CSV table of C-alpha atoms in Angstrom, one decimal:
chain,number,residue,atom,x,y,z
R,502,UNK,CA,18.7,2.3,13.7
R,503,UNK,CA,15.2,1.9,14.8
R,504,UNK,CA,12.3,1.1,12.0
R,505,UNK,CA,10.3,4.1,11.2
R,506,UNK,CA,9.5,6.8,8.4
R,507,UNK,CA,9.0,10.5,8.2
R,508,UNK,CA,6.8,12.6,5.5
R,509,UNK,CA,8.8,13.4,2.8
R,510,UNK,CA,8.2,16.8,0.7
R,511,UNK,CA,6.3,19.8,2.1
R,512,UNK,CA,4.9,19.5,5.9
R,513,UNK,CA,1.2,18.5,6.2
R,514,UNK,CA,-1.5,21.4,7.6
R,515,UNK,CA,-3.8,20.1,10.1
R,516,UNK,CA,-5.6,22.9,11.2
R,517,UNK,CA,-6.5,23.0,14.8
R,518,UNK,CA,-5.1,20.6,16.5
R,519,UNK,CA,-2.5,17.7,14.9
R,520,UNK,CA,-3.2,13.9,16.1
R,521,UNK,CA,-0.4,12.6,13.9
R,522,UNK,CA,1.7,10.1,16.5
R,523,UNK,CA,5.3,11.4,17.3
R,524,UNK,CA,8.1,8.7,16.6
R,525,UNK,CA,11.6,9.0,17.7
R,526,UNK,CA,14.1,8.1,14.6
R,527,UNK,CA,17.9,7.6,15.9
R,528,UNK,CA,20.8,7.9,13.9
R,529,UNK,CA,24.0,8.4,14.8
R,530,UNK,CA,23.4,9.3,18.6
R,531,UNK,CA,21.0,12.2,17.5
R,532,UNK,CA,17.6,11.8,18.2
R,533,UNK,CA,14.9,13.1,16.1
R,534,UNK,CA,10.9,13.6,16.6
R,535,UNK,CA,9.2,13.9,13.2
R,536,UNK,CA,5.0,13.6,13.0
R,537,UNK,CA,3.8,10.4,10.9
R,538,UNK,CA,1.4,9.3,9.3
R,539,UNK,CA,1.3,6.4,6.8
R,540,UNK,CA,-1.1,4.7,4.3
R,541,UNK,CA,-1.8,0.5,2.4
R,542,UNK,CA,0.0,-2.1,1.7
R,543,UNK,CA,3.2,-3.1,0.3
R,544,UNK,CA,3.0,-4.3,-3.0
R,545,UNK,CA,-0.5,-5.3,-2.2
R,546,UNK,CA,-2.7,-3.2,-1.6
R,547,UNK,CA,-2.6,-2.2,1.9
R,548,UNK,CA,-1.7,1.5,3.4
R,549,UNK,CA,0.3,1.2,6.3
R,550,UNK,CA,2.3,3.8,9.0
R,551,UNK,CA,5.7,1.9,10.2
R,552,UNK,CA,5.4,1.9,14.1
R,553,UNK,CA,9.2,2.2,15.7
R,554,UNK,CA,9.7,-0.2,18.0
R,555,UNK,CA,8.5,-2.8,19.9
R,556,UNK,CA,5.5,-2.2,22.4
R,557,UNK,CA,7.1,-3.2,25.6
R,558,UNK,CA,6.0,-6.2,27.4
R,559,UNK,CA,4.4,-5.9,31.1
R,560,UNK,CA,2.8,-9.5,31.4
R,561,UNK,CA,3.7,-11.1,34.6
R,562,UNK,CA,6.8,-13.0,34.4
R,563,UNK,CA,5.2,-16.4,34.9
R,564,UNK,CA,4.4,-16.4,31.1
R,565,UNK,CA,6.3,-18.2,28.5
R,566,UNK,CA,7.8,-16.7,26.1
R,567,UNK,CA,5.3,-17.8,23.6
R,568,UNK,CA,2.5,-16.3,25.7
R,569,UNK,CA,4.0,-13.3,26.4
R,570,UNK,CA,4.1,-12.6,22.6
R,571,UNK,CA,0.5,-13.1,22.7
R,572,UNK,CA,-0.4,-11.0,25.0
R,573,UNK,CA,1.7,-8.1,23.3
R,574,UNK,CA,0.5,-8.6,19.8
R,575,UNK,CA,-3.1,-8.6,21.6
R,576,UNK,CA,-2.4,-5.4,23.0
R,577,UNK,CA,-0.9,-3.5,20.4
R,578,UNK,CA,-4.4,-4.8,18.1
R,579,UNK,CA,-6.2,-3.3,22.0
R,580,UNK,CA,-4.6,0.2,21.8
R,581,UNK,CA,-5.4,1.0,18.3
R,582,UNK,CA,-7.5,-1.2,16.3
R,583,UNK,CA,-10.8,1.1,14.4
R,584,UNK,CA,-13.7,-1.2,15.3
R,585,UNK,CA,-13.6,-1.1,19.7
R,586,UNK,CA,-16.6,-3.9,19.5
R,587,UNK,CA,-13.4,-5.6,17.9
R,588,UNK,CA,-16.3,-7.5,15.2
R,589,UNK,CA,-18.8,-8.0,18.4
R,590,UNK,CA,-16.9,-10.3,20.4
R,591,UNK,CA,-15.5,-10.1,24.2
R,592,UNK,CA,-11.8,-9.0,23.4
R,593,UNK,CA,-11.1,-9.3,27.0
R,594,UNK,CA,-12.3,-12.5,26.8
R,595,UNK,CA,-10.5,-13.7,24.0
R,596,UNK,CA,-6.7,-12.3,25.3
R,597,UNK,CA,-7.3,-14.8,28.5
R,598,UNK,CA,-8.6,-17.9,26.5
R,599,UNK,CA,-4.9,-17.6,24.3
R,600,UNK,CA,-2.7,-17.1,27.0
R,601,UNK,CA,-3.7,-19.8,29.2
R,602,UNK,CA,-2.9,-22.4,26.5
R,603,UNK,CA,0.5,-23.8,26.3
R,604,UNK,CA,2.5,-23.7,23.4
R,605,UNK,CA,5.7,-25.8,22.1
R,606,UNK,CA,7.2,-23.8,20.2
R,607,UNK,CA,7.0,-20.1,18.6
R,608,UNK,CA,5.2,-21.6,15.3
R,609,UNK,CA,2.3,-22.8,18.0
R,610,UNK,CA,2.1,-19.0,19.0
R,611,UNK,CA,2.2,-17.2,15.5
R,612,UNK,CA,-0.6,-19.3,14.8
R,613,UNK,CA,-3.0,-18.0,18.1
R,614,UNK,CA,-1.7,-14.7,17.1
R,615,UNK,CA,-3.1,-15.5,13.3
R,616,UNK,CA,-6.4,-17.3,14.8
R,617,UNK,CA,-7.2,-13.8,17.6
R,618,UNK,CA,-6.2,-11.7,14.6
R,619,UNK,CA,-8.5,-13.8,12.0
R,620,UNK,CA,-11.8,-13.2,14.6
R,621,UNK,CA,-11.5,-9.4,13.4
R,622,UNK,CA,-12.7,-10.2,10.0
R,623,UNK,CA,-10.5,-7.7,8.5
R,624,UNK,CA,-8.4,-8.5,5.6
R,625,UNK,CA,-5.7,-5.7,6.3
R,626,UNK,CA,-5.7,-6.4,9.5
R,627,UNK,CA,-3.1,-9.0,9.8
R,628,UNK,CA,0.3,-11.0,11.4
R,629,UNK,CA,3.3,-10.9,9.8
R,630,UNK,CA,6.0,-13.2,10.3
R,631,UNK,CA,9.7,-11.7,10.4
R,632,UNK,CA,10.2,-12.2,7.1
R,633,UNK,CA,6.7,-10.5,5.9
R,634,UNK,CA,8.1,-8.0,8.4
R,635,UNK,CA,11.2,-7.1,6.7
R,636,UNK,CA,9.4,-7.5,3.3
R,637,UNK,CA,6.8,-5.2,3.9
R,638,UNK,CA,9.6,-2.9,5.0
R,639,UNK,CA,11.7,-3.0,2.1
R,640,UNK,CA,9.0,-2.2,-0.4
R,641,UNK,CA,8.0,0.7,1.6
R,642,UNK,CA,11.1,2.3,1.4
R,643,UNK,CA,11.5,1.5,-2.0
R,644,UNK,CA,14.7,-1.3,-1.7
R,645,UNK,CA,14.2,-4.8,-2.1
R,646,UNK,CA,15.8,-8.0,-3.5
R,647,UNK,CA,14.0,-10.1,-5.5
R,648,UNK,CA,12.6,-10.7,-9.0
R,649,UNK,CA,10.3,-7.4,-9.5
R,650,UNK,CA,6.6,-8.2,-9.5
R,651,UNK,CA,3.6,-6.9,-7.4
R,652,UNK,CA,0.6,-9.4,-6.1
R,653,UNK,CA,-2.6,-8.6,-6.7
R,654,UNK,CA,-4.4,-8.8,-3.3
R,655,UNK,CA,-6.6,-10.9,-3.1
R,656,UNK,CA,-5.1,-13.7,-4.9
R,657,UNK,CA,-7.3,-15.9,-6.7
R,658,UNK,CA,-8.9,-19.4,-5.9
R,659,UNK,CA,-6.3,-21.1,-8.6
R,660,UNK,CA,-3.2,-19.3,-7.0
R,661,UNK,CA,-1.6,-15.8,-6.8
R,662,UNK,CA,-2.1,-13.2,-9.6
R,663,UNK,CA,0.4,-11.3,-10.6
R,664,UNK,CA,-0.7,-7.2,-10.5
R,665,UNK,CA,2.6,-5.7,-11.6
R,666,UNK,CA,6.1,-6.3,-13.6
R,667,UNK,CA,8.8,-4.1,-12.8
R,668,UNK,CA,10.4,-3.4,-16.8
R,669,UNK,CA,13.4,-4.9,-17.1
R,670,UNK,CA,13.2,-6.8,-13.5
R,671,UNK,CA,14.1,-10.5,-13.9
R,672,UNK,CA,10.5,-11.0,-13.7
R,673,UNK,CA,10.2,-8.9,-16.7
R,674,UNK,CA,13.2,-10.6,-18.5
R,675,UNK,CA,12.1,-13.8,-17.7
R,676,UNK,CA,8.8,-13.3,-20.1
R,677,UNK,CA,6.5,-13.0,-16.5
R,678,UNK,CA,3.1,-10.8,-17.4
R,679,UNK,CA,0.7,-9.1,-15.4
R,680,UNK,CA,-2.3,-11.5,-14.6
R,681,UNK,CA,0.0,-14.2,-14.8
R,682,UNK,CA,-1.5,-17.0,-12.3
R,683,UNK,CA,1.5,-18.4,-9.9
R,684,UNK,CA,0.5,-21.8,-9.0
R,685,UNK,CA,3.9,-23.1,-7.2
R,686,UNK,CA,6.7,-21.6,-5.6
R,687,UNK,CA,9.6,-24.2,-5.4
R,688,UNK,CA,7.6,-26.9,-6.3
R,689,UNK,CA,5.1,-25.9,-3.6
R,690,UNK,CA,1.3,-25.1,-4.7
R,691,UNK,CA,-0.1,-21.5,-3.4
R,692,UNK,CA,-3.5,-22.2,-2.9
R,693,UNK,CA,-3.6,-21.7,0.4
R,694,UNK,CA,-0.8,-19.1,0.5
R,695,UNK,CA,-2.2,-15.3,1.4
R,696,UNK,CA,-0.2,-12.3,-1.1
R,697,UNK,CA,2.4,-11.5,2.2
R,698,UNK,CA,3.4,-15.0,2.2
R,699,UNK,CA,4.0,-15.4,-1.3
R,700,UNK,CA,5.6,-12.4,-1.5
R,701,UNK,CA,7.9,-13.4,1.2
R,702,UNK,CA,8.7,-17.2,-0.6
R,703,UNK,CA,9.5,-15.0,-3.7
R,704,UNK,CA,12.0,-12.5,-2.2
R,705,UNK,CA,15.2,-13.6,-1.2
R,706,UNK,CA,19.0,-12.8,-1.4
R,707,UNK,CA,20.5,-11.8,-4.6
R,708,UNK,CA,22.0,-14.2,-6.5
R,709,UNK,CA,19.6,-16.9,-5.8
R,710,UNK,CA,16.6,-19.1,-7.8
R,711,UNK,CA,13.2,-18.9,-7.6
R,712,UNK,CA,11.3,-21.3,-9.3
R,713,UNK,CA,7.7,-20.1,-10.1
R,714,UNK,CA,4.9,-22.4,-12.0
R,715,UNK,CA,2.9,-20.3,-13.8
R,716,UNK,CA,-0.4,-20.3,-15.3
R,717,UNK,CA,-1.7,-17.9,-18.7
R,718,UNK,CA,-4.5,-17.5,-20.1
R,719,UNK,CA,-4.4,-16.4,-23.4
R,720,UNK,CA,-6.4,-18.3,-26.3
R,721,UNK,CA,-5.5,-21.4,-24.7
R,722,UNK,CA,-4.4,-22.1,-21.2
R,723,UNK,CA,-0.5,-22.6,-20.8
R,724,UNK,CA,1.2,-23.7,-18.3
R,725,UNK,CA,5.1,-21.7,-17.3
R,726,UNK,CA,8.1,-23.1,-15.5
R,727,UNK,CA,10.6,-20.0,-14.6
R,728,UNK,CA,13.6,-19.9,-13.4
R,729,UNK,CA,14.6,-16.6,-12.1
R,730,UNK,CA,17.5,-15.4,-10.4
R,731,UNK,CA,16.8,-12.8,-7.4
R,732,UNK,CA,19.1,-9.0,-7.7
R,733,UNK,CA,19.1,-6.3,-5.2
R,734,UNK,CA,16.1,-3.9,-6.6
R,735,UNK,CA,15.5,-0.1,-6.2
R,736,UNK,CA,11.6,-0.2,-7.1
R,737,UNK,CA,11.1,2.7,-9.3
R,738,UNK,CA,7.6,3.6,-8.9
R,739,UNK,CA,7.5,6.8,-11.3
R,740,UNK,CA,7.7,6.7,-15.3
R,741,UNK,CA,7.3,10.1,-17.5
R,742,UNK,CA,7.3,10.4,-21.2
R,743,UNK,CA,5.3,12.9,-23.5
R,744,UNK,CA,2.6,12.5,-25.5
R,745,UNK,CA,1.2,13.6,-28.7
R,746,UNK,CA,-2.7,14.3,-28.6
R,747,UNK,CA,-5.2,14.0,-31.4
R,748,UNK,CA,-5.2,18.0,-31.3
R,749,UNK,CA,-1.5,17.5,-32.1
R,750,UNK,CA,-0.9,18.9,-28.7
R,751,UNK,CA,2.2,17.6,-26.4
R,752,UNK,CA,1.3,15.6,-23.0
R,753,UNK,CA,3.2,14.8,-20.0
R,754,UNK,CA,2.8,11.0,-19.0
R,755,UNK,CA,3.4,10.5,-15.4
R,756,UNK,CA,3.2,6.6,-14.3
R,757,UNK,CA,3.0,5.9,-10.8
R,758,UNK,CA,3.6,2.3,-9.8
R,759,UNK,CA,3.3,2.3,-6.2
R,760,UNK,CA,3.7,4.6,-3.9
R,761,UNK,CA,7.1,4.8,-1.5
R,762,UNK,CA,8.6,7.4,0.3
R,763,UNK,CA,10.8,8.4,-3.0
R,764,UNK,CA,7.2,8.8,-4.8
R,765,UNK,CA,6.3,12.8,-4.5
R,766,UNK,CA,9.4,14.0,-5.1
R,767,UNK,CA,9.8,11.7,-8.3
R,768,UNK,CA,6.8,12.8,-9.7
R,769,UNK,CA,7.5,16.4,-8.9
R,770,UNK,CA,11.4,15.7,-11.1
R,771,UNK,CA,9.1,14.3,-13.6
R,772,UNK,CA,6.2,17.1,-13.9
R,773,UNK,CA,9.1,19.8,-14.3
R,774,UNK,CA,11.2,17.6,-16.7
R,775,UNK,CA,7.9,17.1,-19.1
R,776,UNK,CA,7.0,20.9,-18.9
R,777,UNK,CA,10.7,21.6,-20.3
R,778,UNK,CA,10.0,19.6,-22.9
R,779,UNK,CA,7.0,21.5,-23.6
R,780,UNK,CA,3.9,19.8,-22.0
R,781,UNK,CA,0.6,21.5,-22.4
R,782,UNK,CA,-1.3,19.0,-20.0
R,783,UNK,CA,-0.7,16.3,-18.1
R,784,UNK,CA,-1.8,12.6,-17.4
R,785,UNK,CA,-1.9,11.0,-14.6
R,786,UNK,CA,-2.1,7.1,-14.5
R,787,UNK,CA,-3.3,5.1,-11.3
R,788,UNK,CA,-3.9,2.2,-13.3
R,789,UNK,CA,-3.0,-1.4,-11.4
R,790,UNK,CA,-1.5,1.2,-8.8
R,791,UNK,CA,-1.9,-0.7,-5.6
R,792,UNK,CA,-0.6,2.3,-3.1
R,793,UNK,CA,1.5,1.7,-0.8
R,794,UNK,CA,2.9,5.2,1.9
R,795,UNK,CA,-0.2,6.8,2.8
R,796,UNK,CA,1.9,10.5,3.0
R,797,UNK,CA,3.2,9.8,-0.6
R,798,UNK,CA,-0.5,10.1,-1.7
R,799,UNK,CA,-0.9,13.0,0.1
R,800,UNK,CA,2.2,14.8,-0.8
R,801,UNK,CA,1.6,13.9,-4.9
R,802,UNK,CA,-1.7,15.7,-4.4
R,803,UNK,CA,-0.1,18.8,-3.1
R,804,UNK,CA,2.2,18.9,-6.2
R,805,UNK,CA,-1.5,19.9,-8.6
R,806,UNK,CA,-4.1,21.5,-5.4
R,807,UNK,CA,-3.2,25.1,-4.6
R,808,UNK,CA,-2.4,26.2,-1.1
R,809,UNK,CA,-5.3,25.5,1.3
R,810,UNK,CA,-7.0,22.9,-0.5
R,811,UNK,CA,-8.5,19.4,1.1
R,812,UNK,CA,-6.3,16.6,0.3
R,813,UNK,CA,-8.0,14.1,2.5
R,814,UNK,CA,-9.7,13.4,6.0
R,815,UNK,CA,-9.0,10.6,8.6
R,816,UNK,CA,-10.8,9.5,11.2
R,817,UNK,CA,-9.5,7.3,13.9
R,818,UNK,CA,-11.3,4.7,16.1
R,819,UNK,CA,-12.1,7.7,18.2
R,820,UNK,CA,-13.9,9.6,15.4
R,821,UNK,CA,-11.2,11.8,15.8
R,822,UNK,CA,-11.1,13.5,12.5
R,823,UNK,CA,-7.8,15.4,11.1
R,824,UNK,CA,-8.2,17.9,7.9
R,825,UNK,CA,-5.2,16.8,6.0
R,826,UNK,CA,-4.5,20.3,3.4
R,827,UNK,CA,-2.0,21.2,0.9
R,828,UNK,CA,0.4,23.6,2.2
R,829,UNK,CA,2.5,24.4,-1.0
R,830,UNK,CA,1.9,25.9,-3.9
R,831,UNK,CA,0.6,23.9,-7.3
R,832,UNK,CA,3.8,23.0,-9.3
R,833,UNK,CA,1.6,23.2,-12.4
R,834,UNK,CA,-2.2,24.2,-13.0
R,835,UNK,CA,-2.2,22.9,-16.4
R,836,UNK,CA,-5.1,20.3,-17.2
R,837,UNK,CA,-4.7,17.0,-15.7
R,838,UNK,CA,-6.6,14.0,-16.9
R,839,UNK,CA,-6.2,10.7,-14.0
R,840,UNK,CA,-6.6,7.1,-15.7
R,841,UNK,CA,-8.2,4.6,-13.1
R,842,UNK,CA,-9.5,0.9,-13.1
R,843,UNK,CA,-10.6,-1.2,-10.4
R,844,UNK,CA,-7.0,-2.2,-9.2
R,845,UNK,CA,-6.2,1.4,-8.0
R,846,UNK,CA,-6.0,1.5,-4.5
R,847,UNK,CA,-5.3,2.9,-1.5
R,848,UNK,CA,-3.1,5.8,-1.6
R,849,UNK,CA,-4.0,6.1,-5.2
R,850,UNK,CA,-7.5,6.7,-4.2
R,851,UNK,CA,-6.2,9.2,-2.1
R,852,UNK,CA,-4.9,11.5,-5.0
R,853,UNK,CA,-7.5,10.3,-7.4
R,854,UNK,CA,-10.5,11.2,-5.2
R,855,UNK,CA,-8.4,15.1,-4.0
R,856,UNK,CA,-8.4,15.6,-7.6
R,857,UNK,CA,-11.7,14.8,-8.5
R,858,UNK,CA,-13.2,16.3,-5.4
R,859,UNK,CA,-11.3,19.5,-6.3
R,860,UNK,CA,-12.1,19.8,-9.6
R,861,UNK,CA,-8.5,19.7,-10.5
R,862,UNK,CA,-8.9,16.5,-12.7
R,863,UNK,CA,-10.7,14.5,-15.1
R,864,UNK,CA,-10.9,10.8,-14.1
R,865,UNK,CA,-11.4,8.4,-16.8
R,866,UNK,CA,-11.3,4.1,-16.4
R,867,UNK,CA,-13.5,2.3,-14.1
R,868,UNK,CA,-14.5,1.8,-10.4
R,869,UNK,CA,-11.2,1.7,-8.0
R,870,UNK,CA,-10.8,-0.9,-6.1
R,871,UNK,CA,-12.4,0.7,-2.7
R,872,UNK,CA,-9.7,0.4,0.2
R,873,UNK,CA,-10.0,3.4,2.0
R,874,UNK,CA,-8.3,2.6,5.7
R,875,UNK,CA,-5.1,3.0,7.2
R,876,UNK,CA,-2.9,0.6,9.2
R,877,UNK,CA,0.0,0.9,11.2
R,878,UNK,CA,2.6,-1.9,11.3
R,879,UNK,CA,3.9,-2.3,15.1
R,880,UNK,CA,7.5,-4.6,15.3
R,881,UNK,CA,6.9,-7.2,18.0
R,882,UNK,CA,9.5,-8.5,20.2
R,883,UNK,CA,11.3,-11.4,18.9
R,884,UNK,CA,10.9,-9.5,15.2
R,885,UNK,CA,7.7,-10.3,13.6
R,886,UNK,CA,4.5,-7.8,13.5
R,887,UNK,CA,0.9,-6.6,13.2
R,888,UNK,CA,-0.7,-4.8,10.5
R,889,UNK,CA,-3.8,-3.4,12.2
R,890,UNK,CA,-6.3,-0.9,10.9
R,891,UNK,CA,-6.3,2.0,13.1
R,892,UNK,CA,-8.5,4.8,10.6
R,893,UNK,CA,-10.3,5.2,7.8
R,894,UNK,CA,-10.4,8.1,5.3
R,895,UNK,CA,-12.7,10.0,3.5
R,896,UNK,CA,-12.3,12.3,-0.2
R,897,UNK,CA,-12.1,16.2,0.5
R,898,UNK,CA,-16.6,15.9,0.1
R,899,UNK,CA,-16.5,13.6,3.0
R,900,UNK,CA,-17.6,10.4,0.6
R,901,UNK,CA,-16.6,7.2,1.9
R,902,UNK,CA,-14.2,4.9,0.2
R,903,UNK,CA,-13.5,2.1,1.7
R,904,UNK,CA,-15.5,-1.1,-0.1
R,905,UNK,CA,-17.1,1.8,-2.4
R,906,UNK,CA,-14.3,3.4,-4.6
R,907,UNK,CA,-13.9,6.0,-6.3
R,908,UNK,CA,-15.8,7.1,-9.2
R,909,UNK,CA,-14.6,7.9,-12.6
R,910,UNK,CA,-16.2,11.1,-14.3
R,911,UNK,CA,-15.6,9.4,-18.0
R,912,UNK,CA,-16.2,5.2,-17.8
R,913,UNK,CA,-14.0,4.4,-20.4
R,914,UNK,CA,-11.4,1.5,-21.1
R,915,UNK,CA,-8.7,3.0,-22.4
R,916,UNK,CA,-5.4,1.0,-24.2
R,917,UNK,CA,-2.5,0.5,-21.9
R,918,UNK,CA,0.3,0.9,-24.4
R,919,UNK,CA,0.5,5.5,-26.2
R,920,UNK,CA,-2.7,4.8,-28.0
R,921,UNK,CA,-4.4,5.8,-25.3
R,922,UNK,CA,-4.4,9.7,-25.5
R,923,UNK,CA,-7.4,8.9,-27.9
R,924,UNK,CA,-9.5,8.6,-24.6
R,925,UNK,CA,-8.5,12.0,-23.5
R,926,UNK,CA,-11.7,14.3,-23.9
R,927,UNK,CA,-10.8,17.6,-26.2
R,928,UNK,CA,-8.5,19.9,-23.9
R,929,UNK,CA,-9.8,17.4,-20.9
């Protein structure tokens, strides 16, 4: 089974002409070309497409091994990366410096790969060892095995702050919060460890300890040692319950976590579950949502725009731009009402900013967090990969996200536990 995922739900319009890339999935003998297209991060942040398979290697044969994987992983950041001034530097140039060193060892050449891939001065942009590989992979599709948390991502100066706890993970059993400051892993400090890496050191076979040193800051600083045994997780990125307004008037929560390839039609089960139970409108919350599948955004979006309405538009390194539209019909037009603060990312911004652009929602919190690109991530040859930014997107107005955010209509704070339907405006 090669690596690679399709758009779930309803099929994309692209009106024109369609620049998704073709992948080939095979299963069973049968081969299968479906159009792609994926957004951020893993648990952190980042939007990111799943690339299947290795590019293939043409580099003369009087390479190493080690330098051959260099000069791959600096062509597959070549072929696609948004910035061709690749941050102002002679790329060419740079390619034939690497490769003429020697290396010992593979370690020697993940670390060129990390230096040429550093020179971009893009934080999404970014090697990733096999294991990052096939973590990055398993919270994209939703399976994973490990303790339950999300990392925010940029981590902090002290260590790596915990974003997200998955209820009733063994994070969450274990008494681990969000905010929470991981210090060690193991016994070894994290300072100098990036979110991928430290997701990676978490995660590992069920059945086995982690041991996490943990800092909180409550009224006084305190200082954790938990011991938590990894299980086999399905990450369940959609939550629903129903609401009662100040009006007396019955809501439909709809949590979304993350963003996988399970996420649209979750929150579709969930939107027609809360209208049977009588919802009159409906929020939305993106809070400490750091995206994830770039489709999933997309294809939640669709679930509230009516057919023929701007989701979002990409543009590639070419300034190629593709019209991404709903192309279903609204499964509800009730009022919707999108909570936000500055940890909402990616894919969220996606659906926040087609909701706001099409007047189809109320958004009420703070700034997002401003990540508005899209990477791919390409398998290398010997197993590990390359996130690499290959577009950026833009609201349905055209108004740029990335490092700007999106804008709530209502700046508000509102309570994170059911007191906070006394944010909602009247009838939003």
């Amino acid at each position: 089974m090669e690596i690679g995922f399709a758009c779930t739900g309803a099929p994309l319009r692209r009106p024109r002409v369609a620049r998704c890339t073709k992948m080939a999935i095979t299963s069973g003998g049968e081969n299968r070309n479906r159009s792609f297209f994926a957004g951020a991060a893993g648990a952190l942040a980042a939007s990111v497409v799943i690339w299947s398979g290795a590019v293939t290697n043409t580099t003369s044969f009087a390479l190493t091994d080690e330098q051959k994987l260099i000069a791959e992983a600096w062509r597959v950041v070549d072929q696609g990366y948004i910035d061709r001034t690749f941050n102002n530097q002679d790329w060419f140039k740079i390619r034939m410096k690497a490769v003429k060193k020697q290396y010992k060892d593979r370690q020697e050449a993940y670390q060129a790969i990390r230096k040429i891939v550093s020179s971009l001065d893009d934080p999404y942009t970014r090697f990733l060892s096999p294991d990052q590989l096939e973590s990055l992979t398993s919270t994209t599709t939703g399976d994973i095995a490990g303790i339950g948390l999300e990392l925010y991502p940029g981590g902090t100066k002290a260590g790596l702050q915990v974003l997200n706890v998955e209820e009733e993970g063994p994070a969450f059993r274990n008494g681990l919060k969000p905010d929470d400051v991981i210090i060690e892993i193991d016994g070894e400090e994290t300072t100098e460890l990036t979110p991928d890496e430290g997701a990676a050191r978490i995660r590992g076979s069920p059945g086995t300890t982690v041991v996490l040193t943990v800092q909180r800051t409550t009224d006084k600083q305190e200082e954790l040692n938990l011991k938590i045994v990894r299980e086999q997780l399905k990450l369940k990125s959609v939550t629903q319950s129903v609401k009662i307004s100040p009006e007396n008037r019955k809501v439909g929560y709809v949590k979304i976590k993350s963003f996988n390839g399970s996420t649209a039609d979750d929150v579709k089960a969930a939107l027609e579950n809360l209208k049977k139970q009588g919802a009159q409108e409906y929020v939305v919350d993106l809070r400490n949502n750091p995206g994830g599948y770039f489709p999933a955004g997309v294809e939640v979006a669709q679930l509230f725009l009516d057919e023929g309405s701007t989701v979002a538009f990409v543009i590639n390194s070419k300034g190629i731009q593709d019209e991404y539209m709903s192309s279903m019909p609204a499964v509800t037009r009730d009022p919707v009402a999108v909570l936000i603060n500055k940890n909402t990312a990616s894919a969220s911004e996606v659906l926040a900013g087609a909701l706001k652009d099409n007047n189809r929602a109320v958004l009420i919190g703070e700034k997002s967090f401003g990540k508005g690109v899209v990477q791919t991530v390409s398998p290398l040859s010997d197993g590990s990969g390359l996130a690499v930014t290959i577009a950026k997107y833009e609201t349905p107005n055209h108004k740029e996200v990335n490092k700007v955010g999106i804008f709530p209509d209502i700046s508000k704070t509102c309570p994170q536990d059911e007191t906070f339907v006394q944010c909602l405006p009247d009838g939003f």
